[in-house]
Short mmCIF file of C-alpha atoms in Angstrom, two decimals:
data_model
loop_
_atom_site.label_atom_id
_atom_site.label_comp_id
_atom_site.label_asym_id
_atom_site.label_seq_id
_atom_site.Cartn_x
_atom_site.Cartn_y
_atom_site.Cartn_z
CA MET A 1 -80.10 22.42 115.17
CA ALA A 2 -81.41 19.59 113.03
CA ASP A 3 -78.02 17.97 113.28
CA THR A 4 -78.14 17.74 117.07
CA GLU A 5 -81.66 16.38 116.82
CA GLU A 6 -80.45 13.69 114.48
CA GLN A 7 -77.56 12.97 116.78
CA ARG A 8 -79.89 12.58 119.73
CA ASN A 9 -82.19 10.31 117.76
CA PHE A 10 -79.22 8.18 116.75
CA THR A 11 -77.98 7.84 120.33
CA GLN A 12 -81.46 6.93 121.48
CA THR A 13 -81.69 4.24 118.81
CA GLN A 14 -78.27 2.92 119.78
CA ARG A 15 -79.30 2.74 123.42
CA LEU A 16 -82.47 0.87 122.62
CA LYS A 17 -80.56 -1.51 120.38
CA ALA A 18 -78.02 -2.13 123.12
CA ALA A 19 -80.82 -2.93 125.58
CA VAL A 20 -82.44 -5.32 123.11
CA HIS A 21 -79.08 -6.91 122.43
CA TYR A 22 -78.45 -7.43 126.13
CA THR A 23 -81.82 -9.06 126.71
CA THR A 24 -81.38 -11.22 123.61
CA GLY A 25 -78.05 -12.32 125.05
CA LEU A 26 -79.75 -13.36 128.28
CA PHE A 27 -82.41 -15.32 126.42
CA CYS A 28 -79.81 -17.01 124.26
CA GLN A 29 -77.84 -17.95 127.37
CA GLU A 30 -80.94 -19.56 128.82
CA VAL A 31 -81.60 -21.51 125.65
CA ALA A 32 -77.95 -22.47 125.40
CA GLU A 33 -77.99 -23.97 128.89
CA HIS A 34 -81.33 -25.64 128.29
CA LYS A 35 -80.54 -27.19 124.90
CA GLU A 36 -76.80 -27.54 125.35
CA VAL A 37 -75.89 -25.62 122.21
CA GLU A 38 -73.64 -22.63 121.68
CA PHE A 39 -74.58 -19.28 120.18
CA SER A 40 -71.91 -17.33 118.36
CA LYS A 41 -71.76 -13.60 119.00
CA GLN A 42 -72.82 -12.85 115.44
CA THR A 43 -75.91 -15.02 115.89
CA ILE A 44 -76.97 -13.14 118.99
CA ALA A 45 -76.36 -9.83 117.24
CA ALA A 46 -78.41 -10.98 114.25
CA ILE A 47 -81.30 -12.05 116.48
CA ALA A 48 -81.13 -8.73 118.29
CA GLU A 49 -81.23 -6.77 115.05
CA THR A 50 -84.12 -8.87 113.76
CA THR A 51 -86.01 -8.30 116.98
CA PHE A 52 -85.43 -4.58 116.75
CA ARG A 53 -86.77 -4.37 113.22
CA GLN A 54 -89.69 -6.62 114.05
CA CYS A 55 -90.60 -4.20 116.83
CA GLU A 56 -90.83 -1.45 114.23
CA ILE A 57 -93.26 -3.54 112.20
CA PHE A 58 -95.29 -4.43 115.28
CA ALA A 59 -95.49 -0.81 116.34
CA ARG A 60 -96.75 0.28 112.93
CA ASP A 61 -99.33 -2.50 112.81
CA LEU A 62 -100.57 -1.87 116.33
CA GLU A 63 -100.95 1.80 115.59
CA ALA A 64 -102.88 1.06 112.43
CA PHE A 65 -105.17 -1.41 114.23
CA ALA A 66 -105.90 0.99 117.06
CA ARG A 67 -106.67 3.77 114.62
CA HIS A 68 -108.85 1.41 112.64
CA ALA A 69 -111.00 0.83 115.71
CA LYS A 70 -111.11 4.63 116.18
CA ARG A 71 -108.94 4.48 119.27
CA THR A 72 -105.70 6.25 120.07
CA THR A 73 -104.75 3.73 122.76
CA VAL A 74 -103.33 0.38 121.77
CA ASN A 75 -104.97 -2.41 123.76
CA ALA A 76 -104.92 -6.19 124.04
CA GLU A 77 -107.33 -6.63 121.13
CA ASP A 78 -104.86 -4.98 118.76
CA VAL A 79 -102.08 -7.22 120.01
CA LYS A 80 -104.24 -10.28 119.41
CA LEU A 81 -104.93 -9.09 115.89
CA THR A 82 -101.22 -8.81 115.11
CA ALA A 83 -100.73 -12.40 116.28
CA ARG A 84 -103.72 -13.72 114.36
CA ARG A 85 -101.57 -15.24 111.64
CA SER A 86 -100.15 -18.02 113.75
CA ASN A 87 -102.58 -20.19 115.66
CA ALA A 88 -100.20 -21.25 118.40
CA LEU A 89 -99.04 -17.71 119.05
CA PHE A 90 -102.61 -16.44 119.00
CA SER A 91 -103.81 -18.95 121.58
CA PHE A 92 -100.76 -18.27 123.74
CA ILE A 93 -101.32 -14.52 123.68
CA THR A 94 -105.04 -14.92 124.33
CA GLN A 95 -104.25 -17.10 127.33
CA ARG A 96 -101.74 -14.63 128.69
CA SER A 97 -104.08 -11.70 128.25
CA GLU A 98 -106.80 -13.58 130.11
CA GLU A 99 -104.32 -14.26 132.91
CA LEU A 100 -103.46 -10.58 133.07
CA VAL A 101 -107.11 -9.60 133.21
CA SER A 102 -107.85 -12.05 136.01
CA ASN A 103 -104.78 -10.84 137.92
CA ASN A 104 -105.97 -7.27 137.56
CA GLN A 105 -109.34 -8.30 138.88
CA GLU A 106 -107.84 -10.02 141.89
CA GLN A 107 -105.82 -6.93 142.63
CA LYS A 108 -108.90 -4.76 142.32
CA GLU A 109 -110.81 -7.01 144.69
CA LYS A 110 -107.92 -6.90 147.14
CA ARG A 111 -107.91 -3.13 146.93
CA LYS A 112 -111.63 -3.01 147.52
CA LYS A 113 -111.18 -5.16 150.61
CA ALA A 114 -108.19 -3.14 151.78
CA GLY A 115 -110.14 0.06 151.48
CA GLY A 116 -112.26 1.53 148.74
CA LYS A 117 -110.27 4.75 148.56
CA ALA A 118 -107.12 3.21 147.13
CA LYS A 119 -105.77 4.89 144.01
CA LYS A 120 -107.12 3.50 140.79
CA LYS A 121 -104.25 2.20 138.75
CA SER A 122 -104.59 -0.48 136.08
CA ASP A 123 -101.92 -1.76 133.75
CA ALA A 124 -104.37 -2.46 130.99
CA PRO A 125 -105.99 0.46 129.18
CA LEU A 126 -109.33 1.32 130.74
CA GLN A 127 -111.61 0.45 127.85
CA SER A 128 -110.39 -3.07 127.27
CA GLY A 129 -110.07 -3.70 130.97
CA MET A 130 -113.68 -2.72 131.49
CA ASP A 131 -114.98 -4.85 128.62
CA GLU A 132 -113.02 -7.92 129.58
CA ASP A 133 -113.89 -7.53 133.22
CA GLU A 134 -117.53 -7.66 132.27
CA ASP A 135 -116.84 -10.75 130.17
CA SER A 136 -115.09 -12.54 132.99
CA ASN A 137 -117.90 -11.60 135.31
CA MET A 138 -120.33 -13.22 132.96
CA ALA A 139 -118.28 -16.40 132.74
CA ASN B 1 -110.74 -29.97 99.15
CA LYS B 2 -113.79 -31.69 97.77
CA VAL B 3 -113.89 -33.21 94.32
CA GLY B 4 -116.15 -31.27 92.02
CA LYS B 5 -115.60 -28.13 94.02
CA ALA B 6 -113.48 -26.70 91.26
CA ASP B 7 -116.26 -26.36 88.67
CA LYS B 8 -118.67 -24.91 91.22
CA ALA B 9 -116.34 -22.70 93.19
CA PRO B 10 -116.40 -19.06 92.23
CA GLY B 11 -113.18 -17.77 90.84
CA LEU B 12 -111.62 -15.61 88.21
CA PRO B 13 -111.89 -16.88 84.65
CA LYS B 14 -108.90 -18.78 83.37
CA SER B 15 -108.28 -16.48 80.45
CA LEU B 16 -108.25 -13.41 82.68
CA VAL B 17 -105.81 -14.94 85.18
CA ASN B 18 -103.52 -16.05 82.38
CA SER B 19 -103.58 -12.74 80.57
CA VAL B 20 -102.97 -10.70 83.72
CA PHE B 21 -100.14 -12.99 84.76
CA SER B 22 -98.43 -12.88 81.39
CA HIS B 23 -98.91 -9.11 81.28
CA PHE B 24 -96.93 -8.67 84.48
CA ALA B 25 -94.43 -11.47 83.85
CA LYS B 26 -91.23 -10.40 82.16
CA THR B 27 -90.93 -13.70 80.32
CA THR B 28 -93.32 -15.84 78.34
CA VAL B 29 -95.56 -17.99 80.49
CA SER B 30 -96.32 -21.57 79.59
CA ARG B 31 -99.93 -22.68 79.81
CA ASP B 32 -99.37 -25.40 82.41
CA THR B 33 -98.69 -22.86 85.14
CA TYR B 34 -102.42 -22.24 85.38
CA PRO B 35 -103.33 -24.91 87.99
CA ILE B 36 -100.70 -23.55 90.35
CA LEU B 37 -101.82 -20.02 89.68
CA GLN B 38 -105.35 -21.05 90.47
CA GLN B 39 -104.27 -22.61 93.77
CA CYS B 40 -102.38 -19.47 94.65
CA MET B 41 -105.39 -17.30 93.84
CA ASP B 42 -107.64 -19.50 95.95
CA LYS B 43 -105.28 -19.27 98.90
CA TYR B 44 -104.91 -15.54 98.39
CA PHE B 45 -108.65 -14.94 98.37
CA ASP B 46 -109.17 -17.19 101.38
CA ARG B 47 -106.66 -15.26 103.38
CA LEU B 48 -107.94 -11.94 102.08
CA SER B 49 -111.49 -12.65 103.15
CA ASP B 50 -110.29 -13.91 106.53
CA ASP B 51 -108.28 -10.77 107.11
CA LEU B 52 -111.02 -8.42 105.99
CA GLU B 53 -113.48 -10.15 108.28
CA ALA B 54 -111.10 -9.81 111.22
CA TYR B 55 -110.47 -6.14 110.50
CA ALA B 56 -114.18 -5.36 110.19
CA SER B 57 -115.03 -7.15 113.42
CA HIS B 58 -112.10 -5.39 115.09
CA ALA B 59 -113.79 -2.09 114.33
CA LYS B 60 -117.01 -3.62 115.69
CA ARG B 61 -118.65 -3.69 112.29
CA LYS B 62 -120.30 -6.46 110.35
CA THR B 63 -119.81 -4.73 107.03
CA ILE B 64 -116.48 -4.63 105.27
CA GLU B 65 -115.66 -1.08 104.31
CA LEU B 66 -113.02 0.76 102.36
CA ALA B 67 -111.06 1.37 105.57
CA ASP B 68 -110.66 -2.39 106.05
CA VAL B 69 -109.31 -2.84 102.54
CA GLU B 70 -106.93 0.04 103.01
CA LEU B 71 -105.68 -1.46 106.25
CA LEU B 72 -105.13 -4.77 104.47
CA LEU B 73 -103.14 -3.10 101.71
CA LYS B 74 -101.15 -1.25 104.36
CA ARG B 75 -100.27 -4.47 106.08
CA GLN B 76 -99.36 -6.11 102.82
CA GLY B 77 -96.98 -3.25 102.19
CA PHE B 78 -98.68 -1.88 99.08
CA VAL B 79 -99.92 1.25 100.78
CA SER B 80 -97.40 3.22 102.79
CA ASP B 81 -96.58 6.84 103.56
CA LYS B 82 -94.80 7.13 100.24
CA MET B 83 -97.46 5.29 98.25
CA PRO B 84 -100.99 6.38 99.09
CA LEU B 85 -104.00 4.33 98.07
CA LYS B 86 -105.14 6.88 95.52
CA VAL B 87 -101.92 6.59 93.57
CA LEU B 88 -102.32 2.82 93.42
CA ILE B 89 -105.87 3.23 92.19
CA GLU B 90 -104.75 5.69 89.51
CA ARG B 91 -102.00 3.35 88.46
CA HIS B 92 -103.74 0.02 88.27
CA LEU B 93 -107.45 0.50 87.67
CA PRO B 94 -109.32 1.41 84.50
CA MET B 95 -110.99 4.78 84.18
CA GLU B 96 -114.55 3.83 85.13
CA TYR B 97 -113.40 2.31 88.44
CA ARG B 98 -111.15 5.22 89.17
CA LYS B 99 -114.09 7.54 88.70
CA LEU B 100 -116.08 5.52 91.20
CA LEU B 101 -113.29 5.40 93.80
CA ILE B 102 -111.94 8.90 93.44
CA PRO B 103 -114.92 11.11 92.83
CA VAL B 104 -114.10 14.56 91.54
CA ALA B 105 -116.50 17.45 91.65
CA THR B 106 -117.32 18.24 88.03
CA SER B 107 -120.41 20.33 88.54
CA GLY B 108 -120.60 23.15 86.02
CA ASN B 109 -117.27 22.14 84.54
CA ARG B 110 -116.99 22.48 80.77
CA VAL B 111 -113.41 21.32 80.44
CA ILE B 112 -113.95 17.64 81.18
CA PRO B 113 -115.26 15.93 78.04
CA LYS B 114 -118.35 13.79 78.28
CA MET B 115 -117.29 10.15 78.36
#
């Protein structure tokens, strides 16, 4: 019983790794065309493996940050906190999150215009969405 | 990095830093490592205070609490599932601090000697 569970877990991990590897390959292709360099297969595999392990670290940190703020939902604030170490990354992520919030708002306004009874569906978790919406209203 | 900051800036005493460092170092430590150690400690405390502030404000608090420190130690990899905070406290802190951090109910207990 436990053995099959382990087996399933392993296959799941392998699938995820394959997906990450594929996407890494695409990114590397882009960079290769852009910068006119070549990536060996081992390099791409190494980047994929690094990415996979980094995801583990990110997941743990995000969970810890959300729990620290007494939430069970990870939101944009937690993501910003993980990227706090590097200034460039932090500003980039802040910018992107603001873009997302404004996009959500536009969509909401469109829905309101289209008809108030449209289904409520937001990509961002409710709490953060609400807070940041208020902020952007103030600005 | 102002001149004259060094004698005013709060920090750990030189003797303490040196003795702790040589206690943990496997080899003998020459005395001229101290300036570098001091720089490292300064950087470490800068970053530590930064992090703690961020964690406290993340939990919408203005006071740094034990939870913030525990989160910091978690992120630094000292505290994990296999190594809880209490074990670290037991391992590295002297008795009087351990008593403060890990209070044990001793009411009516005659076994524990009076310290």
